[in-house]
mmCIF file of C-alpha atoms in Angstrom:
data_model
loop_
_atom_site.group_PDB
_atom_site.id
_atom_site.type_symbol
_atom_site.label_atom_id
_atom_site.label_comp_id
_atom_site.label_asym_id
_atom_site.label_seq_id
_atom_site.Cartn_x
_atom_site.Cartn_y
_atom_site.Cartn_z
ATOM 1 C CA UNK R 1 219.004 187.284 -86.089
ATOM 2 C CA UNK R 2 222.822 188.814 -86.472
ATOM 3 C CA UNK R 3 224.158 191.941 -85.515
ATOM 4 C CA UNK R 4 227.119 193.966 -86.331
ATOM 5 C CA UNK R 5 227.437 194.662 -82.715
ATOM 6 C CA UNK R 6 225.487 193.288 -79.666
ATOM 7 C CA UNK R 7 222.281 195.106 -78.785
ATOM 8 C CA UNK R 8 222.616 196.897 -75.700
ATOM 9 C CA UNK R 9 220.169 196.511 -72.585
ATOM 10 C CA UNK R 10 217.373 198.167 -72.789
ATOM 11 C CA UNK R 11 216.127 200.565 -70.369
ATOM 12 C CA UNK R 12 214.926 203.730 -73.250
ATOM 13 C CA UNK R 13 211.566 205.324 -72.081
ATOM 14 C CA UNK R 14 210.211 204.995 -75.659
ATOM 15 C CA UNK R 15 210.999 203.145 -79.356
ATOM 16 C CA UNK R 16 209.237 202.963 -82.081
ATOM 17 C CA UNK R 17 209.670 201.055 -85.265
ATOM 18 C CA UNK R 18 207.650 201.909 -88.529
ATOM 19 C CA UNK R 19 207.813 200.804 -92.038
ATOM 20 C CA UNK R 20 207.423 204.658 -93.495
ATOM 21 C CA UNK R 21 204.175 204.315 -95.465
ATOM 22 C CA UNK R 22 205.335 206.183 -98.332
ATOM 23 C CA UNK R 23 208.498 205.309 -98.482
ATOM 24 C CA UNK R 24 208.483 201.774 -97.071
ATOM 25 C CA UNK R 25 211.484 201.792 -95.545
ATOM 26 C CA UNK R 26 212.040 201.045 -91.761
ATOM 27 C CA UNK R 27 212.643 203.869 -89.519
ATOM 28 C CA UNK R 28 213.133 203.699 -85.792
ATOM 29 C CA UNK R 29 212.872 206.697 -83.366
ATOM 30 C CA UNK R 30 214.438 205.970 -79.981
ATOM 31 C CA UNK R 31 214.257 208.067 -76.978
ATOM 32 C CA UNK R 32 216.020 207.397 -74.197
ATOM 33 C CA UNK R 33 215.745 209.901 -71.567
ATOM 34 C CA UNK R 34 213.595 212.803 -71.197
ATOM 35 C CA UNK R 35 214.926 213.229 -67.350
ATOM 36 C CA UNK R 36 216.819 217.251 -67.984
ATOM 37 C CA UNK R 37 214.023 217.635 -70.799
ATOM 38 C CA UNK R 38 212.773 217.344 -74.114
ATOM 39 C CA UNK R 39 215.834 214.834 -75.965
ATOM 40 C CA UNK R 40 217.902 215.874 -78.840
ATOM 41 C CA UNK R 41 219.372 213.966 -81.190
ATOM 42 C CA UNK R 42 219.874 213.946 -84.884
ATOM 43 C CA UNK R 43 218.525 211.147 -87.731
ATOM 44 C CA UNK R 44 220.946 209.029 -89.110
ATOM 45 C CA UNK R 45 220.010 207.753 -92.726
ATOM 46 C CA UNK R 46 222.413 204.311 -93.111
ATOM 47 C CA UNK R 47 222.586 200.650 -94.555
ATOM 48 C CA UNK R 48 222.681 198.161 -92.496
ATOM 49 C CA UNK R 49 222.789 194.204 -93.002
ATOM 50 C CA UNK R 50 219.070 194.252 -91.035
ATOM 51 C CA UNK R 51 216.852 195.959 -89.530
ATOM 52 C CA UNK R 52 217.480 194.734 -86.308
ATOM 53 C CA UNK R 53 221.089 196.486 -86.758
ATOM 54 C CA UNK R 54 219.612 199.934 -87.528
ATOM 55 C CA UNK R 55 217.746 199.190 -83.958
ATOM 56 C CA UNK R 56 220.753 198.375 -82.490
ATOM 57 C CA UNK R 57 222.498 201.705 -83.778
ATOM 58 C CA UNK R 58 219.573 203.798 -82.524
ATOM 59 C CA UNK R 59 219.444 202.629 -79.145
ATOM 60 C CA UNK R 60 223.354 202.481 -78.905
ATOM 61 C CA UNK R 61 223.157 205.876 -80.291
ATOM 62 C CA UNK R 62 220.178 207.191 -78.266
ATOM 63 C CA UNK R 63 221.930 206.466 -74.753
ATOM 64 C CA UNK R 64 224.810 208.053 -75.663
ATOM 65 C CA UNK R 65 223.210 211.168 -76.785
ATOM 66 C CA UNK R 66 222.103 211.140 -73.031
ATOM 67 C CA UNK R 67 225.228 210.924 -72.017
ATOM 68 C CA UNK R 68 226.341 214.003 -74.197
ATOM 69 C CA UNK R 69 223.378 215.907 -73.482
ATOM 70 C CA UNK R 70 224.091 215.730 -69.549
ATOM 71 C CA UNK R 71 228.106 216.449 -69.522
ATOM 72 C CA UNK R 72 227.337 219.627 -72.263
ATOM 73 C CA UNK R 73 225.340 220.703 -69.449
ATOM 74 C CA UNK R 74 222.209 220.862 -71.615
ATOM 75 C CA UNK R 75 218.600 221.102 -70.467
ATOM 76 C CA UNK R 76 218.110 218.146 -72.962
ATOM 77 C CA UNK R 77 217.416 214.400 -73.410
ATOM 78 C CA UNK R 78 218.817 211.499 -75.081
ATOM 79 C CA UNK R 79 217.273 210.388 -78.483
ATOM 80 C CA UNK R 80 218.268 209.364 -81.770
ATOM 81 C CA UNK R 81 216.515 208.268 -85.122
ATOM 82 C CA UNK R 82 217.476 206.048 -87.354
ATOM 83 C CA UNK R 83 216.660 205.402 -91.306
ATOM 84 C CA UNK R 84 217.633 201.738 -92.361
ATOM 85 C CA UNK R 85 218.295 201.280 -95.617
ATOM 86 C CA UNK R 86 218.864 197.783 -96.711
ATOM 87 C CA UNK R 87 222.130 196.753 -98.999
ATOM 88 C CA UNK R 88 222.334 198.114 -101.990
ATOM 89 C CA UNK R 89 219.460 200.188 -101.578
ATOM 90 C CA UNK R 90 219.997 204.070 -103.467
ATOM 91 C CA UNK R 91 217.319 206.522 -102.843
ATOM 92 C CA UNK R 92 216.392 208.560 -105.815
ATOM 93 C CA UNK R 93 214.811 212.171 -105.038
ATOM 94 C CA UNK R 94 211.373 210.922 -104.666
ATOM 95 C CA UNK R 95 211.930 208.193 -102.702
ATOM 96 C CA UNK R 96 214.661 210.022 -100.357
ATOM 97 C CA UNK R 97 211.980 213.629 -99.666
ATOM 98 C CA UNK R 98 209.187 209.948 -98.478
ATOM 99 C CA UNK R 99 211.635 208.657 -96.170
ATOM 100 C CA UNK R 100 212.105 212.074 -94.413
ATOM 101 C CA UNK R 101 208.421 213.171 -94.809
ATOM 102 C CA UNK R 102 207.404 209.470 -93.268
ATOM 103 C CA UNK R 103 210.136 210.345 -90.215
ATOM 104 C CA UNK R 104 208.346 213.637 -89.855
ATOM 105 C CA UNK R 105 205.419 211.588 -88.496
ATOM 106 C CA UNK R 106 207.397 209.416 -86.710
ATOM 107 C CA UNK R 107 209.159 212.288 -84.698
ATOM 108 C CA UNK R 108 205.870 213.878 -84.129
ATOM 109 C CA UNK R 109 204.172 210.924 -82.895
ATOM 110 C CA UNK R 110 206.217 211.458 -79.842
ATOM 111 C CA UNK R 111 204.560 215.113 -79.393
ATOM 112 C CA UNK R 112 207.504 217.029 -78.511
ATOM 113 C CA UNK R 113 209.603 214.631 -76.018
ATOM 114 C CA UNK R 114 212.035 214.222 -79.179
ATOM 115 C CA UNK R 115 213.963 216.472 -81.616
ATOM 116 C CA UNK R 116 215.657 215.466 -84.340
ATOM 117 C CA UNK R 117 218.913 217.017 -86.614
ATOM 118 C CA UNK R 118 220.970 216.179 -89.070
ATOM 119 C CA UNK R 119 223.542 213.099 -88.523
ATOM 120 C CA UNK R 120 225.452 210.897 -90.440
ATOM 121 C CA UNK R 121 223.639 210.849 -94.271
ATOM 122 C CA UNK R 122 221.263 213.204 -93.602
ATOM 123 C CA UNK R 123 221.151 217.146 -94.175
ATOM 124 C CA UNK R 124 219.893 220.288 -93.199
ATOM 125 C CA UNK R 125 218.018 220.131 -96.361
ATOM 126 C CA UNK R 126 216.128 217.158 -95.282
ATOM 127 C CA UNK R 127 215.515 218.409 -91.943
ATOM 128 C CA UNK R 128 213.548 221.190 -94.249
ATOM 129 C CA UNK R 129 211.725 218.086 -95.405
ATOM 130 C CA UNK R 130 211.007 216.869 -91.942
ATOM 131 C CA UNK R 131 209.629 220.164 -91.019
ATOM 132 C CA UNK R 132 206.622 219.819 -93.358
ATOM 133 C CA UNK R 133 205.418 217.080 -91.002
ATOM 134 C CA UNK R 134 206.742 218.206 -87.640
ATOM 135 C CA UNK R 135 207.445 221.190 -85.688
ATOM 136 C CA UNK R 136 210.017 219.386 -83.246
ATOM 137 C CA UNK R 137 213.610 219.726 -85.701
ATOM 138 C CA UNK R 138 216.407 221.517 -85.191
ATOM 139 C CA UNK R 139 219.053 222.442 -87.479
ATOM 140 C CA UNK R 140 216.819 223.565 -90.602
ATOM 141 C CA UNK R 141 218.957 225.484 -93.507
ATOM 142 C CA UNK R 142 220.552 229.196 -92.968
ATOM 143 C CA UNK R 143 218.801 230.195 -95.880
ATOM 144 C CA UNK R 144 215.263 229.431 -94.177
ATOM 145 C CA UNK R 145 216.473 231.061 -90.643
ATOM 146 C CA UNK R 146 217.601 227.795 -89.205
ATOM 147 C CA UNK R 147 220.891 227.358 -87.574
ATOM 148 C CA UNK R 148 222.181 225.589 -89.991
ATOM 149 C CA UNK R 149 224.838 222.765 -90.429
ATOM 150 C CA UNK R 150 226.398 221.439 -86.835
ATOM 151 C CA UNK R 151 229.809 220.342 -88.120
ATOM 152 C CA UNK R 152 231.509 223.671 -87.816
ATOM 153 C CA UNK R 153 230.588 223.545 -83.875
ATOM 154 C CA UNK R 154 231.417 220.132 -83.838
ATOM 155 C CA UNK R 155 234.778 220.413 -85.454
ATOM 156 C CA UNK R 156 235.712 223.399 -82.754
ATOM 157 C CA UNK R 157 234.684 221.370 -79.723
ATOM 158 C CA UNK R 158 237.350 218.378 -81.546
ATOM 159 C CA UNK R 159 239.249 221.001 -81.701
ATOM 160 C CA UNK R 160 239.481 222.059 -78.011
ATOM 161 C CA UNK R 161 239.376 218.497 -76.501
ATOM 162 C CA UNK R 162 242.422 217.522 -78.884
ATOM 163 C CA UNK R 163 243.767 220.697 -77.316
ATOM 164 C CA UNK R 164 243.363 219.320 -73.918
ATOM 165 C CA UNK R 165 244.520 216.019 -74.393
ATOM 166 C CA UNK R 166 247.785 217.032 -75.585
ATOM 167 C CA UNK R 167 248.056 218.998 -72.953
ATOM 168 C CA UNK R 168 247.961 215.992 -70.228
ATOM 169 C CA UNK R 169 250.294 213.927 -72.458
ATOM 170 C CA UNK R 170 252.863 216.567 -73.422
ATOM 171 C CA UNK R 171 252.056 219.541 -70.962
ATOM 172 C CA UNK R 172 251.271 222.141 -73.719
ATOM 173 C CA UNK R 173 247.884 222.522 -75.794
ATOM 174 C CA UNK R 174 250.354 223.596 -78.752
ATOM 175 C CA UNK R 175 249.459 221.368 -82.028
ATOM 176 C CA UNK R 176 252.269 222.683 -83.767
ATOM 177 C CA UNK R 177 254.851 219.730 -84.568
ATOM 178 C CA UNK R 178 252.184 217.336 -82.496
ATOM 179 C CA UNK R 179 251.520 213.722 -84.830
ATOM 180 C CA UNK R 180 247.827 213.536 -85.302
ATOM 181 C CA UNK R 181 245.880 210.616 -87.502
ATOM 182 C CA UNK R 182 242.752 211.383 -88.507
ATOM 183 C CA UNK R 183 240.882 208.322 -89.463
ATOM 184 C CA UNK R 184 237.334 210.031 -91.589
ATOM 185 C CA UNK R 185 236.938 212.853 -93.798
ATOM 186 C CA UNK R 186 233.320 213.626 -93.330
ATOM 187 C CA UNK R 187 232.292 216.865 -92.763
ATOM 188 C CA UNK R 188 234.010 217.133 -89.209
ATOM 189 C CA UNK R 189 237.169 215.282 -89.914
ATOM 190 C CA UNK R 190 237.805 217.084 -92.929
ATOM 191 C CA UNK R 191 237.652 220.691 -91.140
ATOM 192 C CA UNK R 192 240.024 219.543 -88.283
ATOM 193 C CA UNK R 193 242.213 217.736 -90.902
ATOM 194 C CA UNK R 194 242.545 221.723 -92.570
ATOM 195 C CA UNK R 195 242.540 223.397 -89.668
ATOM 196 C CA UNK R 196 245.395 221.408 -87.747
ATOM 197 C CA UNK R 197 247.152 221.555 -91.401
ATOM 198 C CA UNK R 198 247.410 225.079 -91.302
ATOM 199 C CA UNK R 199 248.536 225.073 -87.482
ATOM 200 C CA UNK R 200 251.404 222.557 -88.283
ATOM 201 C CA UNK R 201 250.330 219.642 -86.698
ATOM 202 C CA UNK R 202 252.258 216.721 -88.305
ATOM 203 C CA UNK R 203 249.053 215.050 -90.215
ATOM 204 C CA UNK R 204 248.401 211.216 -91.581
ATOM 205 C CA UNK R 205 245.003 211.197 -92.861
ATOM 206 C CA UNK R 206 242.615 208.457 -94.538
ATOM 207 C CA UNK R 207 238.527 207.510 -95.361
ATOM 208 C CA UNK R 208 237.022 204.235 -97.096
ATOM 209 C CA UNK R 209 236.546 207.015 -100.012
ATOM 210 C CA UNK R 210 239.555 206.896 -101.872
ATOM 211 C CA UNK R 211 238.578 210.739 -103.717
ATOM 212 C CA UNK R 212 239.501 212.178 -100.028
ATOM 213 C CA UNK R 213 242.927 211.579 -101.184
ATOM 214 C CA UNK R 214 242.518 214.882 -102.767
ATOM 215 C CA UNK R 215 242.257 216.895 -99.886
ATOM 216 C CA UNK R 216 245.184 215.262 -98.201
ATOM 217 C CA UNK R 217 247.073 216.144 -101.291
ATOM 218 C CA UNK R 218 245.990 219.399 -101.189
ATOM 219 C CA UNK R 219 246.907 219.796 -97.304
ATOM 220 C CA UNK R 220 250.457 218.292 -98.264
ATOM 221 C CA UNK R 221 249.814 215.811 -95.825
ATOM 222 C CA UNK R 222 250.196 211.909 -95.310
ATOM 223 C CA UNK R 223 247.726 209.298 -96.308
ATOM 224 C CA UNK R 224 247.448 205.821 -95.146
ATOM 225 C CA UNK R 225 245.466 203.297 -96.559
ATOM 226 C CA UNK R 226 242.315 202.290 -94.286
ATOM 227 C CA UNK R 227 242.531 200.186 -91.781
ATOM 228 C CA UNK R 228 246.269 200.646 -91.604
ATOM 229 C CA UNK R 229 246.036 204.698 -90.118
ATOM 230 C CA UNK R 230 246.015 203.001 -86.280
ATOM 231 C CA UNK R 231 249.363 201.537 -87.096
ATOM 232 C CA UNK R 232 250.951 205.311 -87.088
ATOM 233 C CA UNK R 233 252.226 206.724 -84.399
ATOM 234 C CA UNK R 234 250.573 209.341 -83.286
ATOM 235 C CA UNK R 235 250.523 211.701 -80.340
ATOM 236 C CA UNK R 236 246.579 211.941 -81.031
ATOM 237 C CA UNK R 237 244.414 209.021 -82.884
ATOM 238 C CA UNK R 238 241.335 210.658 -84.483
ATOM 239 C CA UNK R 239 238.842 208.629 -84.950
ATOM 240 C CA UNK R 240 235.889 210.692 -86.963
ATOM 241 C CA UNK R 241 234.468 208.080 -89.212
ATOM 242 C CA UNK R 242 232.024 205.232 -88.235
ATOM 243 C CA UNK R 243 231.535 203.962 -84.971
ATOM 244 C CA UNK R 244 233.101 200.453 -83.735
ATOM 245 C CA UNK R 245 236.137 200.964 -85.078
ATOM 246 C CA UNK R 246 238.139 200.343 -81.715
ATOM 247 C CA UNK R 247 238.276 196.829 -82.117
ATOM 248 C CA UNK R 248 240.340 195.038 -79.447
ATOM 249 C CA UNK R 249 242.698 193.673 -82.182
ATOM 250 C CA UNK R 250 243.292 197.308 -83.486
ATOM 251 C CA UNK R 251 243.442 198.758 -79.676
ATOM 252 C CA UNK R 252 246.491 195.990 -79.178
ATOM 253 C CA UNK R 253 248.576 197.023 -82.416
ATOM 254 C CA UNK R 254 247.423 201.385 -81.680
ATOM 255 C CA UNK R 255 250.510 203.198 -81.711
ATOM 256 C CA UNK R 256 249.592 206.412 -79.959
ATOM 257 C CA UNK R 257 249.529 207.711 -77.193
ATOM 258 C CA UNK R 258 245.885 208.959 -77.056
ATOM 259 C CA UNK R 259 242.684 208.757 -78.683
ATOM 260 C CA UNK R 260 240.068 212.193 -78.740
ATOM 261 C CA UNK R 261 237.750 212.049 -81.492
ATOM 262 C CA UNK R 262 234.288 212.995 -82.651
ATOM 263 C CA UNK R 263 233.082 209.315 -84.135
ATOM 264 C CA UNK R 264 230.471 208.014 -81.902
ATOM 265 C CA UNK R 265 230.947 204.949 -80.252
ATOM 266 C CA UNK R 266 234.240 204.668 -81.621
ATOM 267 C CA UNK R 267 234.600 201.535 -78.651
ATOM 268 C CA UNK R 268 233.667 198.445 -80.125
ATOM 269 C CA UNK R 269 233.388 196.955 -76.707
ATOM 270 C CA UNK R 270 233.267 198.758 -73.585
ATOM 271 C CA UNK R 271 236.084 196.897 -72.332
ATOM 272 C CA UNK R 272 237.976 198.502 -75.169
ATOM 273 C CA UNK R 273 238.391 201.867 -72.404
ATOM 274 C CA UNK R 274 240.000 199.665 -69.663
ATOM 275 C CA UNK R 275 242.011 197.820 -72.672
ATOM 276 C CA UNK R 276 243.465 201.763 -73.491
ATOM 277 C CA UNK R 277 243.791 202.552 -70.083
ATOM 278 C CA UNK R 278 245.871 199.165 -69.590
ATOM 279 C CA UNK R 279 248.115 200.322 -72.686
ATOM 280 C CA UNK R 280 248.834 203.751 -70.858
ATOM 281 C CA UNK R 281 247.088 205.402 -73.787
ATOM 282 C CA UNK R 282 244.485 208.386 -72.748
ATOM 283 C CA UNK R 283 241.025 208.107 -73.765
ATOM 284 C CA UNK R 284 239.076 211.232 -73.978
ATOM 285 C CA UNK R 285 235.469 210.112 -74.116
ATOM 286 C CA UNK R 286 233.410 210.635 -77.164
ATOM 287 C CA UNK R 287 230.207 212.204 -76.028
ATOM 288 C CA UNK R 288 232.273 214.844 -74.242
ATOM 289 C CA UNK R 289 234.064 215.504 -77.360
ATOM 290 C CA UNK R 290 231.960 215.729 -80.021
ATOM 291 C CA UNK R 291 229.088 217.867 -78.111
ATOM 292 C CA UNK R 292 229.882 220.725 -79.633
ATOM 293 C CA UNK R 293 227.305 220.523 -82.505
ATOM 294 C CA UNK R 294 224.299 219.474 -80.113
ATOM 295 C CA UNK R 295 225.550 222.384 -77.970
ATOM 296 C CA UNK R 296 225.095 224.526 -80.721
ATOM 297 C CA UNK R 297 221.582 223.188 -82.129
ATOM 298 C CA UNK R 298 220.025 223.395 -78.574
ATOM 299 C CA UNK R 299 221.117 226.448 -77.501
ATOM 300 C CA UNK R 300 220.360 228.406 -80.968
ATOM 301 C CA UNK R 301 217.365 226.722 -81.332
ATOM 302 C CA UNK R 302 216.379 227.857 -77.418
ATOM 303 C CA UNK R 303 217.862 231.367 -78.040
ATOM 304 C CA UNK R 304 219.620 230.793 -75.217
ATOM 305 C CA UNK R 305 222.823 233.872 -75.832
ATOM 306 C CA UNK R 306 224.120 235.186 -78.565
ATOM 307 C CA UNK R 307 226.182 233.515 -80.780
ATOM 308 C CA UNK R 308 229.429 234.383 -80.036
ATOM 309 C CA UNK R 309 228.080 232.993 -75.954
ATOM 310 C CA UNK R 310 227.261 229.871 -77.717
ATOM 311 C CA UNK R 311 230.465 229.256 -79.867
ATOM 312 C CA UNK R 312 232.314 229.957 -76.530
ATOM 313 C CA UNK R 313 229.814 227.249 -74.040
ATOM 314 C CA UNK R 314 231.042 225.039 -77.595
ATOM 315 C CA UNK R 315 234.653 226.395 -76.783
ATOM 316 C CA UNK R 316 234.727 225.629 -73.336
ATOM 317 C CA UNK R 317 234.213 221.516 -74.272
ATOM 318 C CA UNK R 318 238.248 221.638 -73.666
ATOM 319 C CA UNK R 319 237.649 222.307 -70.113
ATOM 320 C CA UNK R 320 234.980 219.747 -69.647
ATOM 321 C CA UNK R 321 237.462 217.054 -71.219
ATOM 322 C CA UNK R 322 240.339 218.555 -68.486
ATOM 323 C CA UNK R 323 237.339 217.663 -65.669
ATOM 324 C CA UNK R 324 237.161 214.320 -66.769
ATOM 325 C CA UNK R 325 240.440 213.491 -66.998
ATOM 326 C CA UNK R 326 240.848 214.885 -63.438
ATOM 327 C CA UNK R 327 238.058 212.802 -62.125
ATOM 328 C CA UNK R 328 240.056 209.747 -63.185
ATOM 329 C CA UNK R 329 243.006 210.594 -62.276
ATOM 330 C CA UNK R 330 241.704 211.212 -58.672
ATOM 331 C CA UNK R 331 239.397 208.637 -58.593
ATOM 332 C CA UNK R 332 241.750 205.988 -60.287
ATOM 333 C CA UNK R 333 238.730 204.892 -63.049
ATOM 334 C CA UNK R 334 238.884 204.968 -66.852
ATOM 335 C CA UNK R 335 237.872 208.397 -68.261
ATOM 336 C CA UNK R 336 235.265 206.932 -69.639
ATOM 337 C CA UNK R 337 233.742 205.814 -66.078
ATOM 338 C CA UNK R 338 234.574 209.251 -64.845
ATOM 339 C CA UNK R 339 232.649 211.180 -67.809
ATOM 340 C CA UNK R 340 229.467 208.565 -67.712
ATOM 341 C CA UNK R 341 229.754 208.961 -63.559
ATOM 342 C CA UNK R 342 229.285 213.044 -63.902
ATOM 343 C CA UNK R 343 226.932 212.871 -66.231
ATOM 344 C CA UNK R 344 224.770 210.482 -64.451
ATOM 345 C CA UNK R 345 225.305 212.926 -61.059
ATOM 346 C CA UNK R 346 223.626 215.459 -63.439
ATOM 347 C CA UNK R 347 220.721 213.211 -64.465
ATOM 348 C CA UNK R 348 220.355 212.131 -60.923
ATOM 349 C CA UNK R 349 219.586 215.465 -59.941
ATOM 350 C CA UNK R 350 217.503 215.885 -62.392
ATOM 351 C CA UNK R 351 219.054 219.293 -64.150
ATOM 352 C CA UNK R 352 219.564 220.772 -60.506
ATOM 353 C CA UNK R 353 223.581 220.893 -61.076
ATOM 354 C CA UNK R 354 225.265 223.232 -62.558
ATOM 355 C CA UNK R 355 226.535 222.445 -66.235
ATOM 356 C CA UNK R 356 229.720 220.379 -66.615
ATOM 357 C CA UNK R 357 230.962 222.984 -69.601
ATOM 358 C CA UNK R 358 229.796 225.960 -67.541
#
């Protein structure tokens, strides 16, 4: 067998891998940890080349979520689920509401240890499908009494660590005049590519879809063809597309002077932090960054404040990214090491310690 990337080691508590009987396609449902309590994690519909690559995303994705779960200070697992579509595969309406419905019994086959979301491909609306078959989902539509869609929380908590990370490169927080590339226009990249627009951050934009040229035209900003955007320099390099895209050919030729974004595992290796570190560029760690969604889903979904407490616990992700980069500094590790060493404190203690974002 191939793989896009190498499958990690395995030490998950649970995965399963079904061919979704009405919809015949292979899902995989991987929980990692259940240590600070029942995981969270959202379903990721995809291609991939194989199978085995949709595996390797879900357990890559899973452990992370652990990761996120702990340093948002979260009462929450690691999990993740994955839909693997092969190439070329479209789903039709029928076919799409069987994939979701067959996840439904995947997720409740695990009675509660796992909740799923929306993720990459996948929307609240679907989560609305998943709920016919399972009461463990988070994230179902406003217009049913969910919470709703997690990018706007996801795009403030970018918001705040890019915040941050300026502020240990240039000693201000101020975006204003500050060269950001944003390399994805999903739902997350596109709301911090128009909010930093309208705060005068200096913008280069690009996605694999060449129609998001519109909104960079409509943002007056710069666009640079893909796979060119790391080649910009940049106070801030975005990435908020796929994951992988860190390559150490494209960390060698990076001109910036700092990467803070919400793809996950944006690394292609884990070298790749000790590679940025080596360049003098600062790497704020992914699954501090981009918590702010899962922060939100948990919390709402817990009732756990009101929702002006949450938005600010999603807020306050710009003062877990300034812990993490003093860890490092003090302890003289990546800030990668120093995020995955606080959050494993956390899960050592099993939920004892106080919140990292508290």
């Amino acid at each position: 067998m191939t793989h896009t990337l190498p499958l990690p080691r395995f030490d998950h508590e649970r995965v399963e891998v079904i061919t979704g009987r009405r919809s015949g396609l292979v899902i995989i449902v991987a929980l990692h940890s259940s240590v600070l309590g029942s995981a969270l994690g959202g379903a990721r519909l995809w291609t991939y080349p194989s199978w085995s690559d949709g595996l390797g995303d879900a357990l890559r994705l899973s452990e992370a979520m652990t990761l996120k779960n702990a340093a948002a200070g979260l009462d929450a697992g690691g999990g993740k689920s994955v839909i693997a579509l092969p190439p070329g595969t479209q789903l039709d309406g029928e076919r799409r509401r069987a994939a979701f419905l067959d996840l439904g019994d995947a997720v409740e086959s695990f009675h509660g240890l796992y909740r799923t979301a929306e993720d990459v491909g996948s929307t609240t609306e679907d989560m609305l499908v998943v709920s016919e078959r399972t009461e463990h989902v988070v994230g179902l539509p406003d217009a049913v009494g969910g919470s709703g869609e997690p990018a706007g929380p996801t795009s403030i908590g970018v918001y705040e660590a890019i915040r941050a990370t300026l502020e240990r490169i240039t000693g201000s927080s101020d975006v204003k005049g500050r060269r950001i590339t944003i390399s994805g226009l999903g739902q997350v990249g596109s709301r911090l590519a128009v909010r930093l627009a309208a705060e005068d951050a200096v913008l280069t934009v690009t996605d694999v879809n060449p129609a998001k040229r519109d909104l960079a035209a409509d943002l007056g900003v710069d666009w640079a063809e893909p796979g060119t955007e790391h080649l910009v320099p940049a106070d801030v390099f975005v990435p908020a597309g796929i994951g992988g895209v860190l390559t150490k050919d494209v960390i060698d030729s990076l001109d910036a002077k700092a990467v803070c974004g919400p793809a996950n595992n944006p690394l292609a290796e884990r070298a790749g932090a000790d590679q940025l570190a080596s360049r003098g560029i600062l790497y704020a760690p992914d699954f501090v960054v981009n918590a702010g969604g899962v922060i939100y889903l948990d919390l709402v979904a817990k009732q756990l404040g009101t929702k002006a407490e949450v938005m600010d616990r999603v807020a306050a992700i710009g003062d877990t990214v300034r812990r993490v980069f003093d860890e490092a500094e003090s302890r003289g590790v990546s800030p990668l090491e120093a995020a995955e060493g606080l959050a494993a404190q956390r899960l050592a203690e099993g939920g004892r310690k106080p919140a990292l974002a508290h």
